[in-house]
Coordinates of C-alpha atoms and ligand atoms in Angstrom, one line a residue:
M1058 CA -7.6 34.6 6.5
T1059 CA -9.7 31.5 7.3
H1060 CA -9.0 29.7 10.5
V1061 CA -8.2 26.3 9.2
A1062 CA -8.8 24.6 12.6
D1063 CA -12.4 25.9 12.5
V1064 CA -13.3 24.4 9.2
R1065 CA -11.2 21.3 9.4
D1066 CA -13.1 18.3 8.0
S1067 CA -13.5 15.0 9.9
W1068 CA -14.8 11.4 9.5
S1069 CA -18.5 11.2 10.1
T1070 CA -18.5 7.6 11.5
R1071 CA -16.0 5.2 13.0
T1072 CA -16.9 2.7 10.2
G1073 CA -16.1 5.3 7.6
F1074 CA -12.7 5.9 9.1
I1075 CA -11.9 2.2 9.4
L1076 CA -13.1 1.4 5.9
A1077 CA -11.0 4.3 4.5
A1078 CA -7.9 3.1 6.4
I1079 CA -8.4 -0.4 5.2
G1080 CA -8.9 1.0 1.8
S1081 CA -5.5 2.7 2.1
A1082 CA -3.8 -0.5 3.2
V1083 CA -5.5 -2.9 0.8
G1084 CA -4.1 -2.0 -2.6
L1085 CA -2.0 -3.2 -5.5
G1086 CA 0.6 -4.3 -2.9
N1087 CA -1.8 -7.0 -1.7
M1088 CA -2.3 -8.4 -5.1
W1089 CA 0.9 -8.1 -7.1
R1090 CA 3.4 -8.6 -4.3
F1091 CA 2.1 -10.7 -1.5
S1092 CA 1.4 -14.0 -3.1
Y1093 CA 4.7 -14.0 -5.0
V1094 CA 6.8 -13.0 -2.1
A1095 CA 5.0 -15.7 -0.1
A1096 CA 5.5 -18.5 -2.6
E1097 CA 9.1 -17.6 -3.2
G1098 CA 9.8 -17.1 0.5
G1099 CA 8.8 -20.4 1.9
G1100 CA 5.0 -20.6 1.6
A1101 CA 3.2 -21.1 4.9
A1102 CA 6.5 -20.5 6.8
F1103 CA 6.7 -17.1 5.1
V1104 CA 3.1 -16.3 5.8
L1105 CA 3.9 -16.9 9.5
L1106 CA 7.0 -14.8 9.4
Y1107 CA 5.0 -12.0 7.7
L1108 CA 2.3 -12.2 10.4
L1109 CA 5.0 -12.0 13.0
F1110 CA 6.3 -8.8 11.5
V1111 CA 2.8 -7.4 11.2
A1112 CA 2.1 -8.2 14.9
V1113 CA 5.4 -7.2 16.4
I1114 CA 6.2 -4.2 14.3
G1115 CA 3.3 -3.4 12.0
I1116 CA 0.5 -3.0 14.5
P1117 CA 2.5 -1.2 17.2
L1118 CA 3.8 1.3 14.6
M1119 CA 0.4 1.8 13.0
A1120 CA -1.0 2.5 16.5
S1121 CA 1.9 5.0 16.9
E1122 CA 0.9 6.8 13.7
L1123 CA -2.7 6.8 14.8
V1124 CA -1.8 8.2 18.2
V1125 CA 0.3 11.1 16.7
G1126 CA -2.4 12.0 14.2
R1127 CA -5.3 12.0 16.7
M1128 CA -3.4 13.9 19.4
T1129 CA -2.3 16.7 17.1
Q1130 CA -5.2 17.1 14.7
V1131 CA -2.8 18.5 12.1
S1132 CA -0.8 17.2 9.1
P1133 CA 2.2 15.0 9.9
V1134 CA 4.7 17.8 8.9
R1135 CA 3.2 20.1 11.5
A1136 CA 2.5 17.3 14.0
L1137 CA 6.1 16.2 14.1
A1138 CA 7.5 19.7 14.5
K1139 CA 4.9 20.5 17.2
L1140 CA 5.7 17.3 19.2
G1141 CA 9.4 16.8 18.6
G1142 CA 10.6 20.3 17.8
R1143 CA 11.9 21.7 14.5
A1144 CA 14.5 18.9 14.1
W1145 CA 11.6 16.6 13.2
T1146 CA 10.4 18.7 10.3
P1147 CA 12.6 16.7 7.8
L1148 CA 10.8 13.5 8.7
G1149 CA 7.5 15.1 7.9
L1150 CA 8.9 16.3 4.6
L1151 CA 10.1 12.8 3.9
F1152 CA 6.5 11.6 4.3
V1153 CA 5.3 14.1 1.8
F1154 CA 8.1 13.1 -0.6
C1155 CA 7.1 9.4 -0.3
G1156 CA 3.5 10.3 -1.0
L1157 CA 4.4 12.2 -4.2
G1158 CA 6.9 9.5 -5.2
I1159 CA 4.8 6.4 -4.6
L1160 CA 1.7 7.8 -6.2
S1161 CA 3.6 8.8 -9.3
Y1162 CA 4.4 5.2 -10.3
Y1163 CA 1.5 3.6 -8.4
S1164 CA -0.9 5.4 -10.7
V1165 CA 0.9 4.0 -13.8
I1166 CA 0.2 0.5 -12.6
A1167 CA -3.3 1.4 -11.6
G1168 CA -3.8 2.8 -15.1
W1169 CA -3.1 -0.6 -16.5
T1170 CA -5.9 -2.1 -14.4
I1171 CA -8.4 0.3 -16.1
R1172 CA -7.2 -0.8 -19.5
Y1173 CA -7.2 -4.5 -18.6
A1174 CA -10.7 -4.3 -17.0
V1175 CA -12.2 -2.7 -20.1
D1176 CA -10.4 -5.0 -22.6
G1177 CA -11.0 -8.0 -20.4
F1178 CA -14.7 -7.6 -20.4
R1179 CA -14.6 -7.0 -24.2
G1180 CA -12.5 -10.2 -24.7
A1181 CA -9.9 -8.0 -26.3
I1182 CA -6.8 -9.3 -24.5
P1183 CA -5.0 -11.9 -26.7
S1184 CA -5.4 -15.4 -25.4
D1185 CA -2.0 -16.5 -26.8
A1186 CA 0.7 -16.1 -24.2
G1187 CA 3.2 -14.7 -26.8
D1188 CA 0.8 -12.1 -28.1
A1189 CA -0.1 -11.2 -24.5
G1190 CA 3.4 -10.0 -24.0
A1191 CA 3.2 -7.8 -27.1
Y1192 CA -0.2 -6.6 -26.0
F1193 CA 1.2 -5.6 -22.6
N1194 CA 4.0 -3.7 -24.3
A1195 CA 1.5 -1.9 -26.5
V1196 CA -0.9 -0.8 -23.7
G1197 CA 1.4 -0.8 -20.6
T1198 CA 4.2 1.5 -21.7
K1199 CA 4.7 4.8 -23.6
L1200 CA 1.8 7.0 -24.6
P1201 CA -1.1 4.5 -23.9
A1202 CA 0.3 4.0 -20.4
V1203 CA 0.5 7.8 -20.0
G1204 CA -3.2 8.0 -21.1
T1205 CA -4.5 5.5 -18.5
H1206 CA -2.2 7.1 -15.9
L1207 CA -3.9 10.4 -16.7
I1208 CA -7.3 8.9 -16.3
F1209 CA -6.5 7.3 -13.0
M1210 CA -4.9 10.5 -11.6
A1211 CA -7.9 12.5 -12.7
L1212 CA -10.2 10.2 -10.8
T1213 CA -8.0 10.3 -7.7
I1214 CA -7.9 14.1 -7.8
L1215 CA -11.7 14.3 -8.1
I1216 CA -12.2 12.2 -5.0
V1217 CA -9.7 14.1 -2.9
L1218 CA -11.3 17.4 -4.0
G1219 CA -14.4 16.2 -2.3
G1220 CA -12.6 16.2 1.1
I1221 CA -12.7 13.7 3.9
K1222 CA -16.4 13.1 4.4
K1223 CA -17.7 13.6 0.9
G1224 CA -14.7 12.3 -1.0
L1225 CA -12.6 9.8 0.9
E1226 CA -15.2 8.4 3.3
R1227 CA -17.9 8.0 0.8
T1228 CA -15.6 6.3 -1.7
A1229 CA -14.5 3.8 0.8
I1230 CA -18.0 3.0 2.0
I1231 CA -19.1 2.2 -1.5
L1232 CA -16.0 0.5 -2.9
M1233 CA -14.6 -1.6 -0.1
P1234 CA -17.7 -3.9 0.3
L1235 CA -17.7 -4.4 -3.4
L1236 CA -14.0 -5.2 -3.3
F1237 CA -14.6 -7.9 -0.6
L1238 CA -17.5 -9.4 -2.6
L1239 CA -15.4 -9.6 -5.8
L1240 CA -12.5 -11.1 -4.0
V1241 CA -14.4 -13.8 -2.3
G1242 CA -16.3 -14.6 -5.5
L1243 CA -13.1 -14.9 -7.5
A1244 CA -11.5 -17.1 -4.8
I1245 CA -14.5 -19.4 -4.8
W1246 CA -14.5 -19.6 -8.5
A1247 CA -10.8 -20.6 -8.5
V1248 CA -11.7 -23.7 -6.3
T1249 CA -13.5 -25.1 -9.4
L1250 CA -10.3 -25.2 -11.4
D1251 CA -8.9 -28.7 -12.0
G1252 CA -5.4 -29.1 -10.7
G1253 CA -5.7 -26.1 -8.5
G1254 CA -4.9 -28.2 -5.4
A1255 CA -1.2 -28.2 -6.4
G1256 CA -1.4 -24.4 -6.4
Y1257 CA -2.7 -24.3 -2.9
A1258 CA 0.0 -26.8 -1.8
Y1259 CA 2.7 -24.7 -3.4
Y1260 CA 1.4 -21.5 -1.9
L1261 CA 1.0 -22.9 1.6
K1262 CA 3.6 -25.7 2.0
P1263 CA 6.0 -24.6 4.7
Q1264 CA 9.6 -24.5 3.5
L1265 CA 11.5 -23.6 6.6
G1266 CA 14.9 -23.4 4.9
E1267 CA 14.1 -20.2 3.0
L1268 CA 13.4 -18.3 6.2
L1269 CA 17.0 -17.9 7.1
D1270 CA 17.7 -16.1 3.9
P1271 CA 18.2 -12.4 4.6
T1272 CA 16.5 -11.3 1.4
I1273 CA 13.4 -13.2 2.4
I1274 CA 13.4 -11.5 5.8
T1275 CA 13.8 -8.1 4.1
S1276 CA 11.1 -8.7 1.6
A1277 CA 8.7 -9.8 4.4
A1278 CA 9.4 -6.6 6.3
G1279 CA 9.3 -4.4 3.2
Q1280 CA 6.1 -6.0 2.2
A1281 CA 4.6 -5.4 5.6
F1282 CA 5.4 -1.7 5.4
F1283 CA 4.1 -1.1 1.9
S1284 CA 1.0 -3.2 2.4
L1285 CA 0.0 -1.6 5.7
S1286 CA 0.6 1.9 4.3
L1287 CA 3.2 2.5 7.1
G1288 CA 6.2 4.8 7.3
M1289 CA 4.9 7.8 5.5
G1290 CA 2.2 9.3 7.7
A1291 CA -0.8 8.1 5.6
L1292 CA -2.6 6.7 8.6
M1293 CA -1.3 9.5 10.7
T1294 CA -3.0 11.9 8.3
Y1295 CA -6.2 9.9 8.4
A1296 CA -6.2 9.8 12.2
S1297 CA -5.7 13.6 12.3
Y1298 CA -9.3 13.8 11.1
L1299 CA -10.6 11.6 14.0
R1300 CA -12.5 13.2 16.7
S1301 CA -13.7 10.2 18.8
K1302 CA -11.6 8.6 21.4
E1303 CA -11.6 5.0 20.1
N1304 CA -9.1 2.3 21.2
L1305 CA -6.4 3.0 18.6
A1306 CA -4.5 -0.3 19.3
R1307 CA -7.7 -2.1 18.4
E1308 CA -8.2 0.0 15.3
A1309 CA -4.6 -0.8 14.2
A1310 CA -5.1 -4.5 14.7
T1311 CA -8.4 -4.4 12.7
I1312 CA -6.8 -2.6 9.8
A1313 CA -3.7 -4.7 9.7
L1314 CA -5.5 -8.1 10.0
T1315 CA -8.0 -7.2 7.3
D1316 CA -5.2 -6.2 5.1
F1317 CA -3.5 -9.5 5.7
G1318 CA -6.7 -11.4 5.1
V1319 CA -7.2 -9.8 1.7
A1320 CA -3.6 -10.5 0.6
F1321 CA -4.0 -14.1 1.7
V1322 CA -7.3 -14.7 -0.1
A1323 CA -5.8 -13.0 -3.2
G1324 CA -3.2 -15.8 -3.1
L1325 CA -6.0 -18.4 -3.0
F1326 CA -7.2 -17.0 -6.4
V1327 CA -3.8 -16.5 -8.1
F1328 CA -2.1 -19.9 -7.3
P1329 CA -4.8 -22.3 -8.5
I1330 CA -4.8 -20.4 -11.8
I1331 CA -1.1 -20.6 -12.1
F1332 CA -1.1 -24.4 -11.6
H1333 CA -4.3 -25.1 -13.6
F1334 CA -2.8 -23.4 -16.6
D1335 CA 0.7 -24.5 -15.9
L1336 CA 2.1 -21.0 -15.9
G1337 CA 4.9 -21.7 -13.4
G1338 CA 7.5 -21.9 -16.2
V1339 CA 6.2 -18.9 -18.0
I1340 CA 6.4 -16.6 -15.0
G1341 CA 9.6 -18.1 -13.8
L1342 CA 8.7 -19.3 -10.3
G1343 CA 12.1 -19.9 -8.7
D1344 CA 13.6 -16.8 -10.2
P1345 CA 14.1 -13.5 -8.4
I1346 CA 10.6 -12.4 -7.6
A1347 CA 10.6 -8.7 -8.3
D1348 CA 10.9 -8.7 -12.0
N1349 CA 8.0 -11.1 -12.7
T1350 CA 5.3 -9.9 -10.3
V1351 CA 4.0 -7.4 -12.8
G1352 CA 4.4 -10.0 -15.5
T1353 CA 2.3 -12.5 -13.7
L1354 CA -0.7 -10.4 -13.2
F1355 CA -0.6 -8.5 -16.5
I1356 CA 1.0 -11.0 -18.9
S1357 CA 0.4 -14.6 -17.8
I1358 CA -2.9 -14.7 -16.0
P1359 CA -5.2 -12.6 -18.4
P1360 CA -4.6 -14.7 -21.6
A1361 CA -4.9 -18.0 -19.6
L1362 CA -8.3 -16.9 -18.3
G1363 CA -9.2 -15.5 -21.6
S1364 CA -8.9 -19.0 -23.1
L1365 CA -11.9 -20.1 -21.1
G1366 CA -14.2 -18.1 -23.3
T1367 CA -17.0 -15.8 -22.0
M1368 CA -16.7 -17.0 -18.4
G1369 CA -13.0 -16.3 -18.6
D1370 CA -13.5 -12.8 -19.9
L1371 CA -15.9 -12.1 -17.1
V1372 CA -13.4 -13.3 -14.5
V1373 CA -10.6 -11.2 -16.0
G1374 CA -12.8 -8.2 -16.1
A1375 CA -13.9 -8.7 -12.5
F1376 CA -10.4 -9.3 -11.4
F1377 CA -9.1 -6.0 -12.8
V1378 CA -12.1 -4.1 -11.5
M1379 CA -11.3 -5.4 -8.1
L1380 CA -7.6 -4.3 -8.6
F1381 CA -8.8 -0.9 -9.7
F1382 CA -11.0 -0.5 -6.5
A1383 CA -8.1 -1.6 -4.4
A1384 CA -5.7 0.9 -6.2
I1385 CA -8.0 4.0 -6.1
T1386 CA -8.8 3.7 -2.3
S1387 CA -5.0 3.6 -1.7
A1388 CA -4.1 6.3 -4.2
I1389 CA -6.4 8.8 -2.4
S1390 CA -4.6 8.2 0.8
L1391 CA -1.2 8.9 -0.9
L1392 CA -2.5 12.2 -2.3
E1393 CA -4.2 13.1 1.0
V1394 CA -0.9 13.0 2.8
V1395 CA 0.4 15.7 0.4
V1396 CA -2.8 17.7 0.3
T1397 CA -3.3 17.8 4.1
A1398 CA 0.3 18.9 4.5
V1399 CA -0.2 21.8 2.1
I1400 CA -3.5 22.8 3.6
D1401 CA -2.3 22.8 7.2
G1402 CA 1.2 24.1 6.4
W1403 CA 0.6 26.8 3.8
H1404 CA -3.1 27.5 4.4
W1405 CA -4.0 26.7 0.8
S1406 CA -7.5 25.8 -0.1
R1407 CA -8.2 22.1 -0.6
N1408 CA -9.0 22.8 -4.3
K1409 CA -5.8 24.6 -5.0
A1410 CA -3.6 22.1 -3.0
T1411 CA -5.2 19.0 -4.7
L1412 CA -5.1 20.4 -8.2
V1413 CA -1.5 21.8 -8.1
F1414 CA 0.0 18.7 -6.4
G1415 CA -2.2 16.2 -8.3
I1416 CA -0.9 17.7 -11.6
L1417 CA 2.7 17.7 -10.3
I1418 CA 2.4 14.0 -9.4
T1419 CA 0.8 13.2 -12.8
L1420 CA 3.9 14.7 -14.4
L1421 CA 6.3 12.9 -12.1
G1422 CA 4.7 9.6 -13.2
I1423 CA 5.5 10.0 -16.8
P1424 CA 9.1 8.5 -16.6
S1425 CA 7.6 5.4 -15.0
A1426 CA 5.2 5.0 -17.9
F1427 CA 8.1 5.1 -20.3
N1428 CA 10.6 3.0 -18.4
L1429 CA 9.7 0.0 -16.2
N1430 CA 13.2 -0.1 -14.7
F1431 CA 12.6 3.4 -13.4
L1432 CA 9.3 2.2 -11.9
A1433 CA 11.0 -0.8 -10.3
F1434 CA 13.8 1.4 -8.9
A1435 CA 11.4 4.0 -7.5
D1436 CA 9.3 1.2 -5.9
K1437 CA 12.4 -0.3 -4.2
L1438 CA 13.8 3.1 -3.1
I1439 CA 10.6 4.8 -2.0
G1440 CA 8.1 2.1 -1.6
N1441 CA 10.4 -0.1 0.4
V1442 CA 13.6 1.5 1.9
L1443 CA 12.3 5.0 2.6
L1444 CA 9.1 3.7 4.2
M1445 CA 11.2 1.7 6.6
V1446 CA 13.4 4.8 7.3
G1447 CA 10.1 6.7 8.0
G1448 CA 8.9 3.9 10.3
L1449 CA 12.2 3.8 12.2
F1450 CA 12.1 7.5 13.0
T1451 CA 8.4 7.3 13.9
A1452 CA 9.3 4.6 16.4
I1453 CA 12.1 6.7 17.8
L1454 CA 9.8 9.8 18.1
V1455 CA 7.0 7.9 19.8
G1456 CA 9.1 5.5 21.8
Y1457 CA 11.6 8.0 23.2
R1458 CA 11.0 11.7 22.4
I1459 CA 7.3 11.9 23.3
R1460 CA 6.6 8.7 25.1
P1461 CA 4.6 10.0 28.1
Q1462 CA 2.3 12.1 25.9
A1463 CA 1.8 9.3 23.5
E1464 CA 1.0 6.9 26.3
D1465 CA -1.6 9.3 27.7
E1466 CA -3.2 9.6 24.3
M1467 CA -3.2 5.8 23.9
A1468 CA -4.8 5.5 27.3
Q1469 CA -7.9 7.4 25.9
G1470 CA -9.1 4.1 24.5
L1471 CA -6.7 1.4 25.5
T1472 CA -7.4 1.1 29.2
S1473 CA -5.4 -1.9 30.0
P1474 CA -2.0 -0.8 31.5
G1475 CA -0.4 -4.1 30.5
A1476 CA -1.4 -3.7 26.9
R1477 CA 0.0 -0.2 26.9
R1478 CA 3.3 -1.4 28.4
A1479 CA 3.6 -4.1 25.7
W1480 CA 3.0 -1.4 23.0
V1481 CA 5.7 0.8 24.5
V1482 CA 8.2 -2.0 24.7
L1483 CA 7.6 -3.0 21.1
V1484 CA 7.9 0.5 19.8
R1485 CA 11.0 1.3 22.0
Y1486 CA 13.0 -1.9 22.0
V1487 CA 11.9 -4.1 19.2
A1488 CA 11.0 -1.9 16.2
P1489 CA 14.2 0.2 16.0
P1490 CA 16.8 -2.6 16.1
V1491 CA 14.9 -4.8 13.8
L1492 CA 14.3 -2.0 11.3
I1493 CA 18.0 -1.0 11.3
L1494 CA 19.0 -4.6 10.6
V1495 CA 16.4 -4.9 7.8
L1496 CA 17.5 -1.6 6.3
V1497 CA 21.1 -2.8 6.2
F1498 CA 20.0 -6.1 4.5
S1499 CA 18.1 -4.2 1.8
I1500 CA 21.0 -2.2 0.5
P1501 CA 22.4 -4.8 -1.9
D1502 CA 19.0 -5.2 -3.7
L1503 CA 18.7 -1.4 -4.0
I1504 CA 22.1 -1.3 -5.6
T1505 CA 21.2 -4.1 -8.0
K1506 CA 18.0 -2.2 -9.1
F1507 CA 20.0 1.0 -9.5
K1508 CA 22.5 -0.7 -11.7
T1509 CA 19.7 -2.2 -13.9
L1510 CA 18.3 1.3 -14.2
I1511 CA 21.4 2.9 -15.4
G1512 CA 22.3 -0.1 -17.5
I1513 CA 25.4 -1.6 -15.9
Ligands
LIG1715 N1 -0.9 0.0 1.0 C1 -0.9 0.2 -0.4 C2 -0.9 -1.1 -1.1 O1 -0.7 -2.2 -0.5 O2 -1.0 -1.1 -2.3 C3 0.1 1.1 -0.9 C4 0.4 2.3 0.0 C5 -0.7 3.2 0.2 C6 1.6 2.5 0.6 C7 -0.5 4.3 1.1 C8 1.8 3.6 1.4 C9 0.8 4.5 1.7 F1 1.0 5.5 2.4

């Protein structure tokens, strides 16, 4: 038997780790959810609420995940059992379930980005809004969607087969800078659109009244979890491959704020387009957000840009290439949670674990390719509610069960006792009650999505 600990891979540089972690956080969530939830939820006021969640709950919990990963150097499933006792194994298994579940539908959406990038550059996306809906139905569901889902999963599997250094780290080092360049280029291009000013105003105008609405508060919290890759041990898994004793609170802040920055700049691209082309009515601004987020990116924006001729085709192509980069660097982290758990838990080889579970996830994604209501329900249940459940229990573990050990590990890089105290207070006293409240608030929406799924 090989001694897994002897051959365990690791990141080769701090930059590699940070870029991979930012790659996990920055994903489809930044592009298809953030700007919409923000506009619907009170513009600048929402952005501030979101930042508050990120600062008060997101960064402390992310730091907690990093601490657990680095101090144990094993997969979350084993880490939790080792630190908390056997009673914590179910939480580790929940993480693996979330990885399998989220990647299954995430890959379907990511598959669309491949198709749209290719067809965008070719100018093959219809520029008439009505035809664009038919085009989406033709390429975004059923067998064509299964096809692009297969391609995306095959690429994800290939990268994860390469391991931490040669697969995940190398991919992040190449793709993340390209993603930043594309994003900034697109946002600058959007400044040139006439009438875009109204878009910025809509996006950023503070509407304080909305902030008291519980659904808005839940969507800000849920968005923070999904976007920061929190609550399912993704960053815990990444940190288990860290050797150096960096300041993990600072790493968490860097990852979280970069993720926010990308989401924010993506909004600066999306909103001027919506107002320049007067798409507000088409996408139903003012209606419940969830149903039209996919519609905006894939149905309204591409034909509008396509109507600008060659330049428009280039912008559409570049936009979907950027989305694809964002998606694949997140997808590899979702698969890595599962693969690391299987390697560390069952002593399988990386090749076997990646292939077997990669294929299983590919199969699990097929229902989402055939039924968008299934996709929406899976996203709400796993990508939102279960991540918050995972986050709640992570906070309880770190804040109560293993606090002294966790504090010692944190002290390895974070030398200020005051800052450590603040971290502990947020993890112990702020995160659990807020998360319980938010979870209670999110039940009605979950029920609505379930009813839509089963047709009542
Ligand atoms: N953070 C990713 C996004 O915003 O698209 C999604 C995600 C990746 C969620 C990894 C959870 C995770 F563990």
